Coordinates of C-alpha atoms in Angstrom, one line a residue:
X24 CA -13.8 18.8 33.7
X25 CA -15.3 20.0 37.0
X26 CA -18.5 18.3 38.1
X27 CA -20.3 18.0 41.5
X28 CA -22.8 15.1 42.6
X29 CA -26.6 15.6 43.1
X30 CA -29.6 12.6 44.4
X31 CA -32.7 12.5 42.4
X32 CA -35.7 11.3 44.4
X33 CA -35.1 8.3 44.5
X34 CA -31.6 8.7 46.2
X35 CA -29.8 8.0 42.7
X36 CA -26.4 9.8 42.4
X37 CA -25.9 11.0 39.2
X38 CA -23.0 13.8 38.4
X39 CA -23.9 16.9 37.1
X40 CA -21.3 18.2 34.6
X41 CA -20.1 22.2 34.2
X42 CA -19.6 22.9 30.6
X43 CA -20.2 26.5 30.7
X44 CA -16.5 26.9 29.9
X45 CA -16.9 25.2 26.5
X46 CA -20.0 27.5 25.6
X47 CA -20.4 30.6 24.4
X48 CA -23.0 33.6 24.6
X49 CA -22.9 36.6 22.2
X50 CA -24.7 39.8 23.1
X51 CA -25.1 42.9 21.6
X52 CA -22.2 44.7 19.9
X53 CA -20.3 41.6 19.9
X54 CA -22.8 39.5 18.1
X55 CA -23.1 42.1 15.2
X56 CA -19.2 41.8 15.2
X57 CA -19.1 37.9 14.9
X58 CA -22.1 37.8 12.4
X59 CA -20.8 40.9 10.1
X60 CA -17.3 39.7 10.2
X61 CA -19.1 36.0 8.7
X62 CA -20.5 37.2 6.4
X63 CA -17.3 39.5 5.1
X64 CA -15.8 36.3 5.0
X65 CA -17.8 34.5 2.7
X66 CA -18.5 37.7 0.5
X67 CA -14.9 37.7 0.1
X68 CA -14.3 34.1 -1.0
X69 CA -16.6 35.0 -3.8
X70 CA -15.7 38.7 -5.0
X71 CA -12.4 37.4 -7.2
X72 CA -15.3 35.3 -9.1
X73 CA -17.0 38.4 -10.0
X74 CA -17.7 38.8 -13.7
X75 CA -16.4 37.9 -17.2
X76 CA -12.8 38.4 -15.7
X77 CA -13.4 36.5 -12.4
X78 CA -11.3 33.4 -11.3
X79 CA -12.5 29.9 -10.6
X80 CA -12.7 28.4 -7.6
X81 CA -11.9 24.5 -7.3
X82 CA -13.7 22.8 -4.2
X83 CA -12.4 19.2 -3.0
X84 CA -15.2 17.1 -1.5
X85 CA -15.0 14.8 1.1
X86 CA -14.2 12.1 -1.4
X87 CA -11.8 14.2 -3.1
X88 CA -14.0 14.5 -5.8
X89 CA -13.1 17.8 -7.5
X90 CA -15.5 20.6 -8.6
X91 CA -14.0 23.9 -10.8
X92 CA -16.4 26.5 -10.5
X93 CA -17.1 30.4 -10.6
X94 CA -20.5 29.7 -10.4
X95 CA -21.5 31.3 -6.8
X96 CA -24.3 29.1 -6.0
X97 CA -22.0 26.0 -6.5
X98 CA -19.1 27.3 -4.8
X99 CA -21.1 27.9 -1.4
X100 CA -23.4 25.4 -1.7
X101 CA -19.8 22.6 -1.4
X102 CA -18.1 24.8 1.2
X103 CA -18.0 23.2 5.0
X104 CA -19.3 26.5 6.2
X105 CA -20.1 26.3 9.9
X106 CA -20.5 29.7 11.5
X107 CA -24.5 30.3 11.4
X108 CA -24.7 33.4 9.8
X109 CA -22.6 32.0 6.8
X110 CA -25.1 29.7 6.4
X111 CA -27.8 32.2 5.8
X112 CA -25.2 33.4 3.2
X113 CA -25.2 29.9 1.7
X114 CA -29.0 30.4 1.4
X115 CA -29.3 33.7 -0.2
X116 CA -26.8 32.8 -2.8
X117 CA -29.4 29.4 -3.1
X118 CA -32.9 31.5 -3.2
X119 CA -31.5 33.3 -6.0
X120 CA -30.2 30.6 -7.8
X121 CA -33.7 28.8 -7.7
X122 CA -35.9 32.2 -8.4
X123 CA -33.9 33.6 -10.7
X124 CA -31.1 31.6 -11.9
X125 CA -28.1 34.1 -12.4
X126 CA -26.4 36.8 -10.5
X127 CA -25.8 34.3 -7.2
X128 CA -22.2 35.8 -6.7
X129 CA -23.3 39.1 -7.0
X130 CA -26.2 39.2 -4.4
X131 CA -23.5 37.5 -2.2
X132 CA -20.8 40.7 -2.8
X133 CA -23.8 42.8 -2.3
X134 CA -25.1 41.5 1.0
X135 CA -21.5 41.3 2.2
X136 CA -20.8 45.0 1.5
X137 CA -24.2 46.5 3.2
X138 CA -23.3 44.4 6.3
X139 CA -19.4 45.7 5.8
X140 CA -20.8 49.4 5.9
X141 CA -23.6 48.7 8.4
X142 CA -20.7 48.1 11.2
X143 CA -19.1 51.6 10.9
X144 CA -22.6 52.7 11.4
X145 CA -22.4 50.7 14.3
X146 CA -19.4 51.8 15.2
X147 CA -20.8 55.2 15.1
X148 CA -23.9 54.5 17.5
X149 CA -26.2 54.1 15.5
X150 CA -28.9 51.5 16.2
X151 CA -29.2 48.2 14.2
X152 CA -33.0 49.0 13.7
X153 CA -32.5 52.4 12.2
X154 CA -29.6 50.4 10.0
X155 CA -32.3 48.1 8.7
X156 CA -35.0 50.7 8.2
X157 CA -32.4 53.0 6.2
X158 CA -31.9 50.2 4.0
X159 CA -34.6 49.4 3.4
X160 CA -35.8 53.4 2.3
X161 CA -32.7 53.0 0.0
X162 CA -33.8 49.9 -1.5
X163 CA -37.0 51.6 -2.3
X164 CA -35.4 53.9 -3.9
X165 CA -33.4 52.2 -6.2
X166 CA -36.1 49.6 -7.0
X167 CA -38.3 53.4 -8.3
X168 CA -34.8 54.2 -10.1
X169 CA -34.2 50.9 -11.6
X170 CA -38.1 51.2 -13.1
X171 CA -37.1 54.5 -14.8
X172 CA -33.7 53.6 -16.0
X173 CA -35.1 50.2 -17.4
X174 CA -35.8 49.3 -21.1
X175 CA -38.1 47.2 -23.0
X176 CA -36.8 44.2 -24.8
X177 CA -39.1 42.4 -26.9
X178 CA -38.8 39.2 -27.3
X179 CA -39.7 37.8 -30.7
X180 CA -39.3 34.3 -31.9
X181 CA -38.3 35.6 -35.2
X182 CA -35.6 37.3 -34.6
X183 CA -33.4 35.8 -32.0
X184 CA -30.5 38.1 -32.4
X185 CA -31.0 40.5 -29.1
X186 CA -31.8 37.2 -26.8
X187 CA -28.5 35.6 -28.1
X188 CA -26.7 38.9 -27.1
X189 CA -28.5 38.6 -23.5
X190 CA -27.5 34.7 -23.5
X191 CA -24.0 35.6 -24.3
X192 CA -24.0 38.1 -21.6
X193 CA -24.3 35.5 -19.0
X194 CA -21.9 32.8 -20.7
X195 CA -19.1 35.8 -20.3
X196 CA -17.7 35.0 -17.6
X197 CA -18.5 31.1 -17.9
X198 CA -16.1 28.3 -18.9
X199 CA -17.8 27.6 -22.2
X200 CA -17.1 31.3 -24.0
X201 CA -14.5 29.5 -26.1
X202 CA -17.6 28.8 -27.8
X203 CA -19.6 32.0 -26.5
X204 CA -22.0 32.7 -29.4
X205 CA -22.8 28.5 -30.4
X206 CA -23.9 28.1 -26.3
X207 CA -25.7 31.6 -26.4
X208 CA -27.7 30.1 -29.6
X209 CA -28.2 26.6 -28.5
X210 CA -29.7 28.4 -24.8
X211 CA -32.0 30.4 -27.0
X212 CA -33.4 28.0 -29.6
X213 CA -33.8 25.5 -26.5
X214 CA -36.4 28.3 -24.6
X215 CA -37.9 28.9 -27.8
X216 CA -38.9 25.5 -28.6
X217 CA -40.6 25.0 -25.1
X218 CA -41.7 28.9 -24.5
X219 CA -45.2 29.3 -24.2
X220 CA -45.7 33.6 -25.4
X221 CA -49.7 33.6 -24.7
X222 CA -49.2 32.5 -21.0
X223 CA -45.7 34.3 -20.9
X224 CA -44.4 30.9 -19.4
X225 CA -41.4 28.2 -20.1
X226 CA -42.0 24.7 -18.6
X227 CA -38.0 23.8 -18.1
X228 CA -39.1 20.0 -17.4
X229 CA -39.1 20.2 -21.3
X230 CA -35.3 20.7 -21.8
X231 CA -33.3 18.1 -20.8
X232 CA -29.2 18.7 -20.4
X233 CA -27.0 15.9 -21.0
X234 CA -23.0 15.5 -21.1
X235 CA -20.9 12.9 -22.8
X236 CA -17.1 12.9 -22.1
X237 CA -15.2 12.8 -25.4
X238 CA -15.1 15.5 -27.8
X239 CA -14.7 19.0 -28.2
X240 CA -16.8 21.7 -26.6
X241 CA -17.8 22.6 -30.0
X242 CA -19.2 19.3 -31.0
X243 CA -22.5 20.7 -28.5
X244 CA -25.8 20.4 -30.3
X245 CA -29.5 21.2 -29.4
X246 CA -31.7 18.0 -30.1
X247 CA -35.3 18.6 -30.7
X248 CA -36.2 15.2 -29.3
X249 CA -35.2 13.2 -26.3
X250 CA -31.4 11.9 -25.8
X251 CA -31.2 8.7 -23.1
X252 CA -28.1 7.1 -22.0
X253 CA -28.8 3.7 -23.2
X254 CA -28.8 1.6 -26.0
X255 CA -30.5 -1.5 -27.9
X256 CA -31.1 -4.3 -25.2
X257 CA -29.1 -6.6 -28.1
X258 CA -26.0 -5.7 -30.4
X259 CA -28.1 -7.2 -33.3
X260 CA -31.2 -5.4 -32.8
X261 CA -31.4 -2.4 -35.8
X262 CA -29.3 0.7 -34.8
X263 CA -32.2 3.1 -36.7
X264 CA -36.3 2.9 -36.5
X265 CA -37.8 4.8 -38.6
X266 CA -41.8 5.9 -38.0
X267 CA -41.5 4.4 -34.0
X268 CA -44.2 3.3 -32.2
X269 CA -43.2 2.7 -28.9
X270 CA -44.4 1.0 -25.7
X271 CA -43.5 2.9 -22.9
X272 CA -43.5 0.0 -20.0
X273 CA -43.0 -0.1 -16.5
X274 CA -43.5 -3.7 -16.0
X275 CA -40.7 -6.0 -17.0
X276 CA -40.3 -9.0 -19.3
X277 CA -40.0 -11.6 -17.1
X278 CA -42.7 -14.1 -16.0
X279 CA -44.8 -13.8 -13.0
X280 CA -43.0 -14.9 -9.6
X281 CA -45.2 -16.0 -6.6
X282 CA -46.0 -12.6 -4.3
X283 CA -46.2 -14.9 -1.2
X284 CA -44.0 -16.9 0.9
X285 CA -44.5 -20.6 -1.0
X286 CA -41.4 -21.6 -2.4
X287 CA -41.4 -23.6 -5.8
X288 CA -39.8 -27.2 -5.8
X289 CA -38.1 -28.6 -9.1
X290 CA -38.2 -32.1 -7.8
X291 CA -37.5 -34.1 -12.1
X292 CA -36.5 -32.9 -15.2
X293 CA -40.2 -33.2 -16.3
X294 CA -40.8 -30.6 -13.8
X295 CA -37.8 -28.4 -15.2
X296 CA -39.4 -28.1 -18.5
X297 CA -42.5 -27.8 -17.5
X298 CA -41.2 -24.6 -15.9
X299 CA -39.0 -24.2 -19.0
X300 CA -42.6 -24.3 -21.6
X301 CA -44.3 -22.1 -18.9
X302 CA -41.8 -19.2 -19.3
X303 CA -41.5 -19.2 -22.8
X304 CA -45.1 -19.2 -23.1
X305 CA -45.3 -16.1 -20.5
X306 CA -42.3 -14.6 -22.7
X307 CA -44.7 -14.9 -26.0
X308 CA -47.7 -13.9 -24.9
X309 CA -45.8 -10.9 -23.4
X310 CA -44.2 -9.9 -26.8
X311 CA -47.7 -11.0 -28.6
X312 CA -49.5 -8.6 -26.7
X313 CA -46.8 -5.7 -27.2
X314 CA -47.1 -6.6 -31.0
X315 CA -51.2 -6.8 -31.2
X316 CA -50.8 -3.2 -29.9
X317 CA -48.9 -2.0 -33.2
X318 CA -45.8 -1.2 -31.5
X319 CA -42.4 -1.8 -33.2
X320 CA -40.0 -0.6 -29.8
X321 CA -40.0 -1.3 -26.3
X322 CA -38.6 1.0 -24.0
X323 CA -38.5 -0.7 -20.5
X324 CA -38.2 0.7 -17.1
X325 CA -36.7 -2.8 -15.9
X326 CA -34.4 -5.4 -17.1
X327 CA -35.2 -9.0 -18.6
X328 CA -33.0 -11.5 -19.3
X329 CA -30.9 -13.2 -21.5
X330 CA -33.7 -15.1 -22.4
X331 CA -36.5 -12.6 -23.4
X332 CA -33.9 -10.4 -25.1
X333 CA -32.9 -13.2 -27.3
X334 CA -36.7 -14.0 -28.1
X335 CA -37.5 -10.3 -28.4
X336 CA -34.6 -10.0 -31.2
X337 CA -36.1 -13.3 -32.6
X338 CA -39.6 -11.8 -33.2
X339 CA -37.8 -8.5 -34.3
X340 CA -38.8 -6.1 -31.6
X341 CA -36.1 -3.8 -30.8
X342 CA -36.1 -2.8 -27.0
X343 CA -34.1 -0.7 -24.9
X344 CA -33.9 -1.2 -20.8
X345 CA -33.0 0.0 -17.4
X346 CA -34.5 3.0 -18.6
X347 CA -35.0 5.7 -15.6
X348 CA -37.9 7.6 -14.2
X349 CA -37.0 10.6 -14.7
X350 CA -36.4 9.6 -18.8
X351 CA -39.1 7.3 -19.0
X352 CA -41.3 10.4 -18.4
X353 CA -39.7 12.7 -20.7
X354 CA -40.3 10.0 -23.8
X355 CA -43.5 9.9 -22.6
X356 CA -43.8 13.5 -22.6
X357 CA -42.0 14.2 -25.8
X358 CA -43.6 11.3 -27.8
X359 CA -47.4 11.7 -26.5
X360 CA -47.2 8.1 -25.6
X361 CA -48.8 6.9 -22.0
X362 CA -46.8 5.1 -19.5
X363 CA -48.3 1.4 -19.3
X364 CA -48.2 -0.8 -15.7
X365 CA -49.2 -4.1 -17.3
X366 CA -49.3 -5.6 -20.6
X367 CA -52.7 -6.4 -20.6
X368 CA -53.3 -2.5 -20.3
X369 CA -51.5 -1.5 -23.8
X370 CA -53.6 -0.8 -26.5
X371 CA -52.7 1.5 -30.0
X372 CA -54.0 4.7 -28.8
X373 CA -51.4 4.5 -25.6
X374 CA -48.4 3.9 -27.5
X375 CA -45.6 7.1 -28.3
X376 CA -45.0 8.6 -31.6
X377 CA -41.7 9.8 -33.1
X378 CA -40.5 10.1 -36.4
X379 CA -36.3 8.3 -35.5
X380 CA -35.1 6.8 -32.9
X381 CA -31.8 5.9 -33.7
X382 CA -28.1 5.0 -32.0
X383 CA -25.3 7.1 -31.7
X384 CA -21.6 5.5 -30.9
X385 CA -18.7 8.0 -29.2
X386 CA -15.0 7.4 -30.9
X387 CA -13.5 4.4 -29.6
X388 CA -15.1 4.1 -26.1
X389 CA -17.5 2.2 -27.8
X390 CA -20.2 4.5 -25.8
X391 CA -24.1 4.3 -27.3
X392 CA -26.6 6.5 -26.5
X393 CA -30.5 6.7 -27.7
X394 CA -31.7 9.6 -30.0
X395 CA -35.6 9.7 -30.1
X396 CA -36.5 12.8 -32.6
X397 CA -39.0 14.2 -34.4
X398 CA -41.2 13.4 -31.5
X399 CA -45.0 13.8 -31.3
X400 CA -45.0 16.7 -29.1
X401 CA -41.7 18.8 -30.5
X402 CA -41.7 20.3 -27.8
X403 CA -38.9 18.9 -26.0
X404 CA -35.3 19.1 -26.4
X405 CA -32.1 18.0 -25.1
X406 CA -29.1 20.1 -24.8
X407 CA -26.1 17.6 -25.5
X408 CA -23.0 18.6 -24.3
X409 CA -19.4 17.3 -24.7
X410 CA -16.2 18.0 -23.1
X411 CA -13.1 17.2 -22.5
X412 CA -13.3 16.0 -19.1
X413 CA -15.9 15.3 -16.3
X414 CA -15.5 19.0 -14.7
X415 CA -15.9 20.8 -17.8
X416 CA -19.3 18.7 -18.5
X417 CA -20.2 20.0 -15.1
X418 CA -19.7 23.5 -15.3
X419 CA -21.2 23.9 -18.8
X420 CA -24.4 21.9 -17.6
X421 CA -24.1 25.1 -15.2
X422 CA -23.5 27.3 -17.7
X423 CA -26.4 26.5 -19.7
X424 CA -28.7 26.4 -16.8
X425 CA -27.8 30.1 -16.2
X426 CA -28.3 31.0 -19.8
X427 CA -31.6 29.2 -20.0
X428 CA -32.9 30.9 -16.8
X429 CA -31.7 34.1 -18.6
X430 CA -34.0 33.6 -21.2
X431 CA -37.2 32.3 -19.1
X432 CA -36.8 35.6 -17.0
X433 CA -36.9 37.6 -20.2
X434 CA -40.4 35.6 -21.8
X435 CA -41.9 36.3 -18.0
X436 CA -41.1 39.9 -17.9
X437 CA -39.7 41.9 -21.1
X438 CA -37.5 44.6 -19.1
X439 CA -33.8 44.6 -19.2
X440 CA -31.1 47.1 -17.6
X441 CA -27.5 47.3 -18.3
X442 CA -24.4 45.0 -16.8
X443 CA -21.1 46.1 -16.0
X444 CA -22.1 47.6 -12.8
X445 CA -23.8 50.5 -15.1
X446 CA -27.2 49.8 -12.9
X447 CA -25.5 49.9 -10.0
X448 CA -23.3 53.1 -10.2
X449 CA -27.0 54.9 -11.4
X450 CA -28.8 53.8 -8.6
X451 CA -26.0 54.3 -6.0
X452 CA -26.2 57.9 -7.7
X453 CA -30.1 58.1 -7.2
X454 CA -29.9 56.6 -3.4
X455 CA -27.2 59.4 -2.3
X456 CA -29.3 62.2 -3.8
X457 CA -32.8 60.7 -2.1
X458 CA -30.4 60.7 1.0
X459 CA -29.7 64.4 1.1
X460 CA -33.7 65.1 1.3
X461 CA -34.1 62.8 4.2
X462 CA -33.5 64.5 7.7
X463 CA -33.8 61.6 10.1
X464 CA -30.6 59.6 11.0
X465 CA -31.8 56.9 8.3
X466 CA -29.5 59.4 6.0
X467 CA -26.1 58.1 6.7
X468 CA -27.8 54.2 6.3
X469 CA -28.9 55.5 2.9
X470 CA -25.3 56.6 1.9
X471 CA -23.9 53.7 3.0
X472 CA -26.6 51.4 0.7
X473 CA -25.0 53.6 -1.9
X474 CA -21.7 52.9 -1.4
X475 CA -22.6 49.5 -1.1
X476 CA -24.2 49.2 -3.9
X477 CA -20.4 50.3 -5.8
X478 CA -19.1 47.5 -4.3
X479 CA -20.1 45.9 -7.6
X480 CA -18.3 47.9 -10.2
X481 CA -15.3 47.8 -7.7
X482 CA -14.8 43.7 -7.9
X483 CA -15.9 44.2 -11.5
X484 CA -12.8 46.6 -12.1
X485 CA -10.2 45.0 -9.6
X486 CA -11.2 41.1 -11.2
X487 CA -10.5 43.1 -15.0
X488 CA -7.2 44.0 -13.7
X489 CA -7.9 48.1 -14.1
X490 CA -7.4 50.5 -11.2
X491 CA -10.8 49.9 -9.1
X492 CA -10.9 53.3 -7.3
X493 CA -9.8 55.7 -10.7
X494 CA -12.5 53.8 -12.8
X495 CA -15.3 53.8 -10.7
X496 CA -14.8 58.0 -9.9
X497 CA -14.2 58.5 -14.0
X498 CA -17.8 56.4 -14.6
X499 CA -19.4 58.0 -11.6
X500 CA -18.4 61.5 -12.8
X501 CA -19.4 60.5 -16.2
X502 CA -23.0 59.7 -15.9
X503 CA -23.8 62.3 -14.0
X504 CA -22.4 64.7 -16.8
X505 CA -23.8 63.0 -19.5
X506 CA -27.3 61.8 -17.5
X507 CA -26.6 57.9 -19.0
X508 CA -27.0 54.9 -17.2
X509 CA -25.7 52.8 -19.5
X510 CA -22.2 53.9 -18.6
X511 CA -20.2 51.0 -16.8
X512 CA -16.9 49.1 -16.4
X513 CA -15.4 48.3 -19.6
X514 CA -14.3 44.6 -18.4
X515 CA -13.0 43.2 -21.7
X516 CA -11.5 46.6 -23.2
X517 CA -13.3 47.5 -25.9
X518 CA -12.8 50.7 -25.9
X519 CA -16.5 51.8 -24.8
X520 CA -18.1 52.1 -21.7
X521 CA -21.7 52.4 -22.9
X522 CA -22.9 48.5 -22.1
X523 CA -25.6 49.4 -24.7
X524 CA -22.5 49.0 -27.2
X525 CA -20.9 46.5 -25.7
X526 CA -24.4 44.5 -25.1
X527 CA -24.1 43.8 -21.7
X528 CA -27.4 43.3 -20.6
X529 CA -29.1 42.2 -17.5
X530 CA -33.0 41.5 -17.1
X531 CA -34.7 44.1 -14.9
X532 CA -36.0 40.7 -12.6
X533 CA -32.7 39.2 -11.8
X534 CA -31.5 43.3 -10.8
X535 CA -34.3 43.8 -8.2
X536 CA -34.0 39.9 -6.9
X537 CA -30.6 40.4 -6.2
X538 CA -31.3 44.4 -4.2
X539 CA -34.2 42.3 -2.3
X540 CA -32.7 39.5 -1.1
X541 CA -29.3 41.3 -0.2
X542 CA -31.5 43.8 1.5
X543 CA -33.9 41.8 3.6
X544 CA -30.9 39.1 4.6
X545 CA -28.9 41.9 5.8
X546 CA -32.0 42.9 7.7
X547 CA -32.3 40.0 9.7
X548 CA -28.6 39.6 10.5
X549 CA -28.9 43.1 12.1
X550 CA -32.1 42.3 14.3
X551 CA -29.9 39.4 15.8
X552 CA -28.2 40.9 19.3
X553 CA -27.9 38.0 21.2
X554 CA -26.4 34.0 20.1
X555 CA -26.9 31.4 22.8
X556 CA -25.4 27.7 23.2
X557 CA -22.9 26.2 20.7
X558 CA -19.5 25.7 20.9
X559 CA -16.8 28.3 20.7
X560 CA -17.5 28.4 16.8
X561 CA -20.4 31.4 17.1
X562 CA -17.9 33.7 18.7
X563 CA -15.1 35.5 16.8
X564 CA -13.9 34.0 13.3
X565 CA -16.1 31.9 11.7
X566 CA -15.2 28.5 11.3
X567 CA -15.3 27.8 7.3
X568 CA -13.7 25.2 4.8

């Protein structure tokens, strides 16, 4: 490498090194090219995952841990993307996963396409900042579209019928739709236990999801209560109490050890069982003072001994430990009890209520887990899964967190519009007729939003294994003969393409989200002309996986 010495003042030598071979600069045209040719890239990985046809994608980590997924959020979020403008894809994909909860590989497809179509534009002369501004005129227009073509759904507790269709929706193109309608209802009655319909809001820290390996998929059930991975601290402690009144105590069983530096000499046996009387005495007045309270289970954030569990199993107090944070507040939560410091501090009116807490064993493996129901406050739930293996756990604890977004977005905002690329086709339609009344050079931006925006119903088409091109002309043609926007790809061939029929719905929320995000991320990649420093990675392909 070619250097050359320099002096600092105070006649130093130190060699200054010429690196400018290994670095790059972008500018202009040839940024665009890198960053739109990125993002391409990662928009492509995604569009064969593309609805309830799509293929899975299996990511090996660094451990060679292995992750199956069509879930578009996942799959970015384990890829070793490097190139910086597929890391901005890796964030949109994110943002919509944590605002709205579904539709992460479609706002991925989307914002990939409008880039795709912004570099003919390009190509074509046309400035990146009249690009953005057509966009965004075209998003306008299909957010006023979208409005218009929208319908509402009410939501009503009693009849959960048309939110299990909508849950199903989502699950279609999921793992778990060998058992598509049981997941769809479990989803629902899970949001419905914890839905608030005054306030129009769903506190999801109420709804717990946990997995057990072993089982079928089938053998899934909604808990109304709280379900920890733990069991009795002793194998002879009951395996059922009925009426519980629990402790709930972050402050272990063990007697008090000294907080300073002064160590403790056993110098005689005398002094041995001195210590030996002074535990035991800490251990009873530890379980008295759990027993004046009225309590009849312990659950323990810490661990005790041999020792205490042995005495706590003498004076019959069942107890279960190394209970987590996270847990320890959802008892607390579900139960009404109050989380307790010390022992001294407990007292009746802090202890949890719940009708059963009992054990439940797993086939062979000898696994136990904790089932605390008919809880104080009802209101929380646990979604317990099984599987056959790790990844499947996985992916329908993914599954179900798409659903149950689902269903919160439909409680916050009752408006749904239809799937299969139906919305999609209607408001390309809408954005290329707004485009013929617009005389500036934002027009051809405008048509190319449109044909962007059929990018959808194309992967939707290709993934089903029908002719993309023929069936998205037939649908175009068709609603605008017909004036119906419910018209879209008929994915699993049945015989209809009205997703009304077919009940492929999509909440008006998630729709707009994805337009928005797709729109103002493409946005910024166009106002980017110029990419200094960095190694050879920012120019040409991207560097990914």
């Amino acid at each position: 490498m070619a250097g050359s010495l320099a002096f600092d003042e105070y006649g130093r030598p130190f060699i200054i090194v010429r690196d400018q071979d290994r670095k790059s600069r972008l500018t202009g045209i040839e940024a665009h090219k890198s960053h739109i040719l990125a993002a391409k890239t990662v928009a492509g990985v995604l569009k064969s995952s593309l609805g309830p046809k799509g293929l899975d994608k299996m990511m090996v980590g660094p451990d060679g841990d292995v992750t199956i997924t069509n879930d578009g959020a996942t799959i970015l979020k384990q890829m070793d993307v490097e190139h910086q403008i597929a890391k901005l894809m890796v964030q949109l994909s994110q943002s919509q996963d944590d605002e709205i909860g579904d539709g992460t590989t479609g706002v991925v497809v989307l914002a990939g396409a409008l880039l795709e179509h912004a570099e003919k534009l390009l190509d074509r002369g046309i400035h990146p900042i009249r690009i953005a501004d057509g966009y965004e005129m075209a998003a306008k227009v299909a957010f006023e579209h979208l409005d218009t073509i929208s319908e509402q759904f009410k939501t009503d507790p009693k009849n959960k019928e048309p939110l299990i269709q909508l849950a199903m929706t989502t699950l279609g193109s999921k793992i778990v739709n060998r058992c598509h309608r049981q997941m769809a209802e479990i989803a629902v009655d899970a949001i419905l236990a914890v839905a608030d319909f005054d306030t129009k809001d769903v506190n999801f820290e109420l709804i717990k999801v946990e997995g057990k390996v072993g089982g079928k998929m089938e053998d899934t059930m909604l808990v109304k209560g709280v379900i920890v991975d733990k069991d009795f601290s002793h194998p002879q402690m009951p395996k059922e109490v009925k009426d519980a009144k629990m402790a709930i105590l972050t402050c272990p069983f063990e007697p008090p050890k000294p907080k300073t530096k002064h160590g403790l000499e056993v110098k005689s046996v005398e002094d041995y069982h001195k210590l030996r009387e002074y535990e035991v005495q800490k251990f009873n007045t530890m379980v008295q003072q759990v027993k004046d309270a009225g309590a009849n289970l312990v659950i323990c954030q810490w661990g005790f001994d041999d020792e205490a569990n042995h005495l706590l199993l003498q004076r019959k107090l069942p107890a279960v430990r190394w209970v987590g944070g996270p847990e320890i507040e959802l008892i607390a939560i579900a139960t009404g009890g109050r989380i307790v410091p010390r022992f001294e501090e407990l007292t009746k009116e802090k202890l949890g209520h719940a009708g059963i807490v009992r054990e439940l064993d797993f086939g062979t493996t000898k696994d136990k887990m904790l089932v605390i129901e008919q809880c104080a406050n009802s209101k929380a739930v646990t979604i317990f899964l099984r599987g056959g293996n790790k990844m499947i756990i996985e992916e329908g604890k993914r599954s179900i967190h798409d659903a149950l977004c689902v269903i919160r977005n439909l409680v916050t905002d009752d408006r749904i519009v239809y799937g299969g690329g139906a919305s999609e086709i209607s408001c390309s339609l809408a954005v290329s007729e707004a485009a013929n009344k617009v005389s500036t050079l934002e027009q051809y931006a405008m048509r190319s939003f449109a044909e962007a925006l059929e990018s959808i119903p194309l992967a939707l088409a290709e993934n089903s294994g029908s002719s993309p091109i023929h069936t998205l002309a037939d649908i175009k043609s068709r609603q605008l003969k017909e004036k119906n926007p419910r018209l879209g790809i008929d994915c699993l061939f049945k015989d209809t393409n009205d997703m009304k029929e077919q009940h492929v719905i999509e909440t008006l929320s998630s729709k707009r989200a994805q337009i928005m995000l797709a729109v103002q991320l493409t946005k910024m990649i166009l106002k980017i002309d110029d990419v200094r420093g960095g190694e050879q990675q920012m120019g040409g392909y991207p560097g990914m996986m």
